[in-house]
mmCIF file of C-alpha atoms in Angstrom:
data_model
loop_
_atom_site.group_PDB
_atom_site.id
_atom_site.type_symbol
_atom_site.label_atom_id
_atom_site.label_comp_id
_atom_site.label_asym_id
_atom_site.label_seq_id
_atom_site.Cartn_x
_atom_site.Cartn_y
_atom_site.Cartn_z
ATOM 1 C CA MET A 1 111.613 112.670 111.251
ATOM 2 C CA ALA A 2 109.690 110.599 113.770
ATOM 3 C CA ASN A 3 109.581 111.614 117.397
ATOM 4 C CA PRO A 4 111.987 109.291 119.297
ATOM 5 C CA GLN A 5 109.865 109.641 122.417
ATOM 6 C CA GLN A 6 106.547 108.762 120.742
ATOM 7 C CA TYR A 7 104.504 106.573 123.140
ATOM 8 C CA LEU A 8 107.254 106.922 125.758
ATOM 9 C CA GLU A 9 107.230 108.656 129.119
ATOM 10 C CA TRP A 10 110.036 109.018 131.642
ATOM 11 C CA HIS A 11 108.858 107.672 134.990
ATOM 12 C CA GLY A 12 111.057 107.246 138.036
ATOM 13 C CA GLN A 13 114.399 106.102 136.650
ATOM 14 C CA GLN A 14 113.177 104.363 133.493
ATOM 15 C CA TRP A 15 111.037 104.653 130.373
ATOM 16 C CA ARG A 16 107.503 103.395 130.092
ATOM 17 C CA VAL A 17 105.010 103.082 127.244
ATOM 18 C CA VAL A 18 101.869 105.223 127.419
ATOM 19 C CA VAL A 19 99.002 104.835 124.949
ATOM 20 C CA PHE A 20 95.992 107.093 125.377
ATOM 21 C CA ILE A 21 92.535 105.528 125.015
ATOM 22 C CA PRO A 22 89.913 107.380 122.946
ATOM 23 C CA ARG A 23 87.343 109.112 125.149
ATOM 24 C CA ASN A 24 84.401 107.043 123.851
ATOM 25 C CA LEU A 25 86.166 103.788 124.866
ATOM 26 C CA GLN A 26 87.390 104.843 128.293
ATOM 27 C CA GLY A 27 84.203 103.638 130.010
ATOM 28 C CA ILE A 28 84.521 100.185 128.436
ATOM 29 C CA LEU A 29 88.186 99.800 129.342
ATOM 30 C CA GLY A 30 87.886 101.502 132.728
ATOM 31 C CA ARG A 31 90.892 103.791 132.243
ATOM 32 C CA THR A 32 92.108 106.757 130.260
ATOM 33 C CA ARG A 33 95.449 105.311 129.147
ATOM 34 C CA PHE A 34 97.536 102.164 129.158
ATOM 35 C CA LYS A 35 100.939 102.256 130.848
ATOM 36 C CA GLN A 36 103.692 99.644 130.976
ATOM 37 C CA THR A 37 107.245 99.968 132.221
ATOM 38 C CA LEU A 38 109.951 98.898 129.786
ATOM 39 C CA GLY A 39 112.612 98.249 132.437
ATOM 40 C CA THR A 40 115.313 100.394 130.838
ATOM 41 C CA SER A 41 116.704 103.890 131.210
ATOM 42 C CA ASP A 42 118.279 103.853 127.737
ATOM 43 C CA LEU A 43 116.136 105.700 125.162
ATOM 44 C CA LYS A 44 117.462 103.669 122.235
ATOM 45 C CA GLU A 45 116.634 100.384 123.939
ATOM 46 C CA ALA A 46 113.214 101.719 125.000
ATOM 47 C CA ASN A 47 112.461 102.593 121.369
ATOM 48 C CA GLU A 48 113.291 99.036 120.331
ATOM 49 C CA ARG A 49 111.116 97.473 123.052
ATOM 50 C CA LYS A 50 108.116 99.789 122.812
ATOM 51 C CA TRP A 51 106.597 98.611 119.525
ATOM 52 C CA ALA A 52 105.524 95.168 120.718
ATOM 53 C CA VAL A 53 103.869 96.751 123.755
ATOM 54 C CA VAL A 54 102.177 99.485 121.686
ATOM 55 C CA THR A 55 100.861 96.884 119.242
ATOM 56 C CA ARG A 56 99.362 94.831 122.072
ATOM 57 C CA MET A 57 97.749 97.910 123.643
ATOM 58 C CA LYS A 58 96.305 99.073 120.312
ATOM 59 C CA ALA A 59 94.866 95.591 119.756
ATOM 60 C CA VAL A 60 92.958 95.904 123.044
ATOM 61 C CA ILE A 61 91.662 99.316 121.940
ATOM 62 C CA ALA A 62 90.544 97.801 118.635
ATOM 63 C CA GLN A 63 88.682 95.043 120.525
ATOM 64 C CA ALA A 64 86.968 97.681 122.657
ATOM 65 C CA ARG A 65 85.994 99.568 119.493
ATOM 66 C CA ARG A 66 84.436 96.366 118.089
ATOM 67 C CA ALA A 67 82.535 95.799 121.338
ATOM 68 C CA ALA A 68 81.238 99.369 121.280
ATOM 69 C CA SER A 69 80.107 99.093 117.662
ATOM 70 C CA SER A 70 78.313 95.745 117.968
ATOM 71 C CA ASN A 71 74.622 95.834 117.018
ATOM 72 C CA ASP A 72 73.802 92.849 119.227
ATOM 73 C CA PRO A 73 73.626 93.892 122.913
ATOM 74 C CA ARG A 74 74.450 90.365 124.130
ATOM 75 C CA GLU A 75 77.490 90.197 121.873
ATOM 76 C CA ALA A 76 78.592 93.668 123.014
ATOM 77 C CA GLU A 77 78.277 92.600 126.663
ATOM 78 C CA ALA A 78 80.313 89.445 126.000
ATOM 79 C CA LEU A 79 83.015 91.331 124.090
ATOM 80 C CA GLN A 80 83.291 93.895 126.885
ATOM 81 C CA ALA A 81 83.611 91.111 129.453
ATOM 82 C CA ARG A 82 86.280 89.530 127.244
ATOM 83 C CA LEU A 83 88.379 92.679 127.600
ATOM 84 C CA HIS A 84 88.444 92.174 131.373
ATOM 85 C CA ALA A 85 88.945 88.387 131.369
ATOM 86 C CA ASP A 86 92.150 88.659 133.414
ATOM 87 C CA ASP A 87 90.636 90.931 136.080
ATOM 88 C CA GLU A 88 89.874 89.438 139.467
ATOM 89 C CA GLY A 89 86.285 88.254 139.789
ATOM 90 C CA THR A 90 85.491 88.293 136.069
ATOM 91 C CA GLN A 91 85.222 84.513 135.763
ATOM 92 C CA TYR A 92 82.773 84.377 138.694
ATOM 93 C CA TRP A 93 80.728 87.168 137.111
ATOM 94 C CA LEU A 94 80.730 85.336 133.745
ATOM 95 C CA HIS A 95 79.496 82.138 135.372
ATOM 96 C CA ASP A 96 76.705 83.964 137.219
ATOM 97 C CA ARG A 97 75.698 85.906 134.103
ATOM 98 C CA ALA A 98 75.616 82.716 132.035
ATOM 99 C CA GLU A 99 73.375 81.071 134.639
ATOM 100 C CA LYS A 100 70.948 84.009 134.450
ATOM 101 C CA ILE A 101 70.900 83.795 130.654
ATOM 102 C CA ALA A 102 70.295 80.027 130.865
ATOM 103 C CA ALA A 103 67.321 80.600 133.157
ATOM 104 C CA THR A 104 65.692 83.085 130.779
ATOM 105 C CA GLU A 105 66.855 82.069 127.291
ATOM 106 C CA GLY A 106 68.126 78.525 127.567
ATOM 107 C CA ARG A 107 71.400 76.672 127.938
ATOM 108 C CA GLU A 108 72.457 77.169 124.288
ATOM 109 C CA ALA A 109 72.329 80.989 124.560
ATOM 110 C CA ALA A 110 74.194 80.855 127.884
ATOM 111 C CA THR A 111 76.930 78.649 126.435
ATOM 112 C CA ALA A 112 77.313 80.935 123.417
ATOM 113 C CA PHE A 113 77.605 83.981 125.714
ATOM 114 C CA PHE A 114 80.130 82.295 128.031
ATOM 115 C CA ASN A 115 82.281 81.022 125.152
ATOM 116 C CA LEU A 116 82.370 84.438 123.500
ATOM 117 C CA ALA A 117 83.071 86.306 126.749
ATOM 118 C CA SER A 118 85.819 83.906 127.826
ATOM 119 C CA GLY A 119 87.549 83.953 124.431
ATOM 120 C CA LYS A 120 86.736 80.383 123.393
ATOM 121 C CA THR A 121 84.869 81.621 120.309
ATOM 122 C CA THR A 122 85.303 84.672 118.091
ATOM 123 C CA PRO A 123 82.589 86.554 116.177
ATOM 124 C CA LEU A 124 82.686 85.907 112.463
ATOM 125 C CA ASP A 125 83.464 89.517 111.530
ATOM 126 C CA HIS A 126 85.840 90.205 114.430
ATOM 127 C CA TYR A 127 89.005 90.455 112.305
ATOM 128 C CA THR A 128 87.473 91.751 109.063
ATOM 129 C CA ASP A 129 88.991 95.232 109.180
ATOM 130 C CA ALA A 130 92.409 93.931 110.226
ATOM 131 C CA PHE A 131 92.353 91.403 107.380
ATOM 132 C CA LEU A 132 91.338 93.974 104.799
ATOM 133 C CA SER A 133 93.952 96.477 105.990
ATOM 134 C CA PHE A 134 96.637 93.758 105.912
ATOM 135 C CA LYS A 135 95.954 93.341 102.206
ATOM 136 C CA ALA A 136 95.946 97.057 101.424
ATOM 137 C CA ASN A 137 95.649 96.511 97.677
ATOM 138 C CA TYR A 138 91.963 95.477 97.841
ATOM 139 C CA ARG A 139 89.757 97.913 95.965
ATOM 140 C CA LEU A 140 86.774 99.397 97.813
ATOM 141 C CA LYS A 141 84.379 97.308 95.726
ATOM 142 C CA SER A 142 86.254 94.119 96.660
ATOM 143 C CA GLN A 143 86.210 95.109 100.326
ATOM 144 C CA GLY A 144 82.450 95.706 100.116
ATOM 145 C CA ASP A 145 81.949 92.348 98.400
ATOM 146 C CA PHE A 146 83.999 90.591 101.076
ATOM 147 C CA LYS A 147 81.973 92.182 103.891
ATOM 148 C CA ARG A 148 78.685 91.414 102.125
ATOM 149 C CA VAL A 149 79.527 87.715 101.654
ATOM 150 C CA LEU A 150 80.712 87.512 105.262
ATOM 151 C CA ARG A 151 77.343 88.953 106.350
ATOM 152 C CA TRP A 152 75.561 86.369 104.154
ATOM 153 C CA LEU A 153 77.636 83.627 105.771
ATOM 154 C CA GLY A 154 76.656 84.848 109.247
ATOM 155 C CA ASP A 155 72.966 84.920 108.324
ATOM 156 C CA TRP A 156 73.224 81.452 106.768
ATOM 157 C CA LEU A 157 74.969 80.030 109.848
ATOM 158 C CA LYS A 158 72.204 81.369 112.088
ATOM 159 C CA ALA A 159 69.494 80.003 109.769
ATOM 160 C CA GLU A 160 71.188 76.588 109.832
ATOM 161 C CA HIS A 161 71.378 76.738 113.678
ATOM 162 C CA HIS A 162 75.147 77.130 113.805
ATOM 163 C CA ALA A 163 76.977 79.713 115.863
ATOM 164 C CA ALA A 164 78.110 82.700 113.779
ATOM 165 C CA THR A 165 81.702 82.325 114.938
ATOM 166 C CA LEU A 166 85.023 81.679 113.253
ATOM 167 C CA GLU A 167 85.281 78.344 115.042
ATOM 168 C CA ALA A 168 81.953 77.160 113.572
ATOM 169 C CA VAL A 169 83.187 77.515 109.991
ATOM 170 C CA THR A 170 84.749 74.222 108.969
ATOM 171 C CA ARG A 171 85.487 73.009 105.446
ATOM 172 C CA LYS A 172 82.184 71.166 105.498
ATOM 173 C CA THR A 173 80.070 74.152 106.579
ATOM 174 C CA ALA A 174 81.903 76.459 104.150
ATOM 175 C CA GLY A 175 81.181 74.018 101.324
ATOM 176 C CA GLN A 176 77.520 73.806 102.303
ATOM 177 C CA PHE A 177 77.284 77.603 102.403
ATOM 178 C CA ILE A 178 78.839 77.941 98.958
ATOM 179 C CA GLU A 179 76.584 75.240 97.544
ATOM 180 C CA ASN A 180 73.379 76.558 99.124
ATOM 181 C CA SER A 181 73.932 80.296 98.907
ATOM 182 C CA LEU A 182 76.508 81.308 96.347
ATOM 183 C CA CYS A 183 75.613 78.835 93.576
ATOM 184 C CA VAL A 184 71.962 79.904 93.451
ATOM 185 C CA GLY A 185 70.946 80.892 89.948
ATOM 186 C CA ARG A 186 73.695 78.970 88.183
ATOM 187 C CA SER A 187 72.686 76.268 85.749
ATOM 188 C CA ALA A 188 73.126 72.647 86.726
ATOM 189 C CA ILE A 189 75.806 72.245 84.053
ATOM 190 C CA ARG A 190 77.954 75.065 85.480
ATOM 191 C CA GLN A 191 77.586 73.734 89.025
ATOM 192 C CA ARG A 192 79.061 70.351 88.145
ATOM 193 C CA PRO A 193 82.845 70.056 88.492
ATOM 194 C CA ILE A 194 84.755 69.726 85.260
#
């Protein structure tokens, strides 16, 4: 039987949600746990309300995990800044950081950093694990194939001077990628539509 007080803590005269942050992500998030009051003293009602809050908190932890595991230091910096987008002073810091990047690397790199950090764009592989876990019946080989093709798409987008973001993939760019990358080696007869 599940613990009825899982993720709950009695505080003052009401229940609140508490989700502990893994130690390796505490520096990125700037805290050891998330807390949010549920505004009720009834345990049954608190149990009904808590799941939406827990889901939101765990999504932030998952974003921090993605930021920590990024191989690109600029992307990791932008994803960490994205976690603190609502904090006071973050937008000023983002603007100043983008200006410094523009001075050293150019306006295009600064715009890409600012858009990623402010949440206007999303890395191509940002939701890969969530997507694959949503469809739990994918075999490991299929999951590996999906990740491999997604990596090929990211490399192709960069080679074609597109941003490797979800927003950059339109029907047109997806069609070009399939035509240029995935149809290689097929005979001209098999490439033609029937």
